[in-house]
Amino acid sequence: MARCWPQGRAMAAELPSRDEERLLLVAPTRRDAEVSAQLLAEVGVRCVVCRDLRALTAALGAGVGAVLLTDSALADPAIEAFVDTLARQPAWSDVPVLVMTRAREVPALPEPVLQRLTNLTLLDRPASLRAMTSAVQSALRARRRQYQLRDQIGEQMKAEQALRDSERRKDEFLATLAHELRNPLAPIRMGVDALARIPGDSAQALRLREMMARQVGQLVKLIDELLDLSRIATGKVVLRRVSVDLRTVIASALEACQPALEAARHEVRVELPPQPVWVHGDPSRLAQVVSNLVNNAAKYTPAGGHVRIELAQVQREATLRVVDDGMGIPAEMVGRVFDMFTQVDRTLDRAQGGLGIGLALVRSLMELHGGSVRADSDGLDRGSVFTLTLPAIAAEAAADCGPGAPEAAERRRLRVLVVDDNVDAADALAIQLAGNGHTPHTVYRGVDALSAVDTFAPHVVFCDIGMPGMDGHELASRLRADPRHAGKVLVALTGWGSDEDKRRTQRSGFDHHLVKPASWQAVEELLATL
Ligand code: ADP
């Protein structure tokens, strides 16, 4: 495409600029041209008088609304270059050319030239002022429609490019996902094989179990992130908001990040104000946001680095900053790290795992809280600063909102019946329940649960759905049909988590629905509300 036709600004323009509206004209004499220009200026047409056809052709590239010529210009040898330039217009463009000609001279116009001018209007000369201005104005209107088309094409091209980028990121993400899921699986499989050959109480077995627990934790974290990702993408994240002191959020986030910070031997400094910083938020989601940032600081800072967490409140705004002196973020990536599936360096040896969705989750969760997050970095190896801002609430308002985080609620000892045909899953949950002061009882078949409900009299029943024989739906319906069990809380604990699955468990009589693998925190929060 000819370089003289402007392309770049075309993509962003909504309204044509003044240069693109101008009428370029050449007349046999300068005087004629100036008179025409003046008359047209009076009806709002901006004219540029060109010395000759060659000068007009050169001016086309800087923008043109229409061209006004007389038949003498058509006889100019420069007409070939003019027509050639028009032939190289982009596909959306067809510059209107108006030629004033004496009626008797029309046959004298060079036929090949006429044929190649695809948007030509012939005006009889002498033309009335009305005829000339109306022809010029309608040419300019037609030209404006071409600009609209150009802008639409530009928008479409931008959308297509964005689609291609997101496709590419999704492909890269799938490759990363496969890699990241396989990473923890390999040591777990080796551990399982090794455990079968060594005494279960040996020091080696203990180390293996610790290693496997770590790797399973990593798998669960990846899968949780994926589930969050789809919940956020479909707008299904529901915040359980209470008034919460951000200092407690930081404390619980730091607890979760301790292993990563310690493993990298980072020096951690936490600067908290002496008084609470109250916000109206979901404590576990806020802790997830902060631990995402702190984990990243730990991950992207070479061992022995420094990580600082600062909290401050200025009037009605709470600010939480996570500062590290690690590998930093190149300037061109600082704004993009919050995009889904974006990782600065995909070739990085990410021994600690990562899918490039943590920061996208952080941004979405902050937006759901009415807050924001931003990243700053002076560049590679110059550290990073992630700043969260949230609307703070006054202490009195915090008190009005009732008790803070669920952990503040009074704990009750509960009798909990666990029903799951996956023996390991049932036993693991029972061990956690017992360790937290509750009294668990496990059964591995739906039918056994019916009698256990009578003898054990649980407050709560955690029940798997897909079980051979009597499944969770049937069990719940039968319990609900018996008025003696009306007060029992039934919790579905299942791998299925779609809206339809949740509606079904509700129809069967369940009060709550937790998706496996449910974190202990989720179970505990639920028990705390009972
Ligand atoms: P990941 O799972 O890759 O850590 P995130 O969404 O949490 O995904 O982060 C996206 C990218 O942003 C990371 O891959 C990394 O390149 C960059 N990043 C995030 N936090 C930091 C940090 N503290 N220092 C340097 N780079 C960071």
mmCIF file of C-alpha atoms and ligand atoms in Angstrom, residues 296-297 299-300 324 328-329 337 342-344 354-359 384 386, ligand 1:
data_model
loop_
_atom_site.group_PDB
_atom_site.id
_atom_site.type_symbol
_atom_site.label_atom_id
_atom_site.label_comp_id
_atom_site.label_asym_id
_atom_site.label_seq_id
_atom_site.Cartn_x
_atom_site.Cartn_y
_atom_site.Cartn_z
ATOM 1 C CA ASN A 296 5.031 -13.776 44.912
ATOM 2 C CA ALA A 297 7.464 -11.526 46.773
ATOM 3 C CA LYS A 299 9.073 -16.447 44.909
ATOM 4 C CA TYR A 300 10.454 -13.638 42.767
ATOM 5 C CA ASP A 324 10.460 -6.710 47.931
ATOM 6 C CA GLY A 328 11.525 -6.589 39.714
ATOM 7 C CA ILE A 329 9.324 -6.178 36.670
ATOM 8 C CA VAL A 337 1.074 -8.626 35.163
ATOM 9 C CA THR A 342 0.574 -13.416 32.098
ATOM 10 C CA GLN A 343 4.033 -14.300 33.320
ATOM 11 C CA VAL A 344 7.040 -12.084 32.784
ATOM 12 C CA GLY A 354 2.574 -20.821 39.194
ATOM 13 C CA LEU A 355 0.009 -20.431 36.465
ATOM 14 C CA GLY A 356 0.002 -16.695 35.881
ATOM 15 C CA ILE A 357 -3.463 -16.288 37.363
ATOM 16 C CA GLY A 358 -2.677 -15.266 40.950
ATOM 17 C CA LEU A 359 -2.494 -11.544 40.206
ATOM 18 C CA SER A 384 8.687 -4.568 43.188
ATOM 19 C CA PHE A 386 2.374 -4.052 45.100
HETATM 20 P P1 ADP B 1 2.492 -16.742 38.819
HETATM 21 O O1 ADP B 1 1.687 -17.951 39.103
HETATM 22 O O2 ADP B 1 3.296 -16.846 37.579
HETATM 23 O O3 ADP B 1 3.274 -16.246 39.998
HETATM 24 P P2 ADP B 1 0.927 -14.291 39.111
HETATM 25 O O4 ADP B 1 -0.327 -13.879 38.425
HETATM 26 O O5 ADP B 1 0.919 -14.335 40.590
HETATM 27 O O6 ADP B 1 1.352 -15.659 38.462
HETATM 28 O O7 ADP B 1 2.065 -13.284 38.648
HETATM 29 C C1 ADP B 1 2.191 -12.988 37.269
HETATM 30 C C2 ADP B 1 3.619 -12.647 36.937
HETATM 31 O O8 ADP B 1 3.971 -11.386 37.535
HETATM 32 C C3 ADP B 1 4.629 -13.634 37.498
HETATM 33 O O9 ADP B 1 4.790 -14.743 36.624
HETATM 34 C C4 ADP B 1 5.884 -12.778 37.589
HETATM 35 O O10 ADP B 1 6.504 -12.753 36.324
HETATM 36 C C5 ADP B 1 5.345 -11.387 37.890
HETATM 37 N N1 ADP B 1 5.434 -11.057 39.326
HETATM 38 C C6 ADP B 1 4.460 -11.171 40.252
HETATM 39 N N2 ADP B 1 4.890 -10.744 41.464
HETATM 40 C C7 ADP B 1 6.171 -10.354 41.304
HETATM 41 C C8 ADP B 1 7.184 -9.804 42.178
HETATM 42 N N3 ADP B 1 6.960 -9.576 43.480
HETATM 43 N N4 ADP B 1 8.395 -9.517 41.634
HETATM 44 C C9 ADP B 1 8.634 -9.741 40.322
HETATM 45 N N5 ADP B 1 7.731 -10.250 39.450
HETATM 46 C C10 ADP B 1 6.523 -10.549 39.927
#
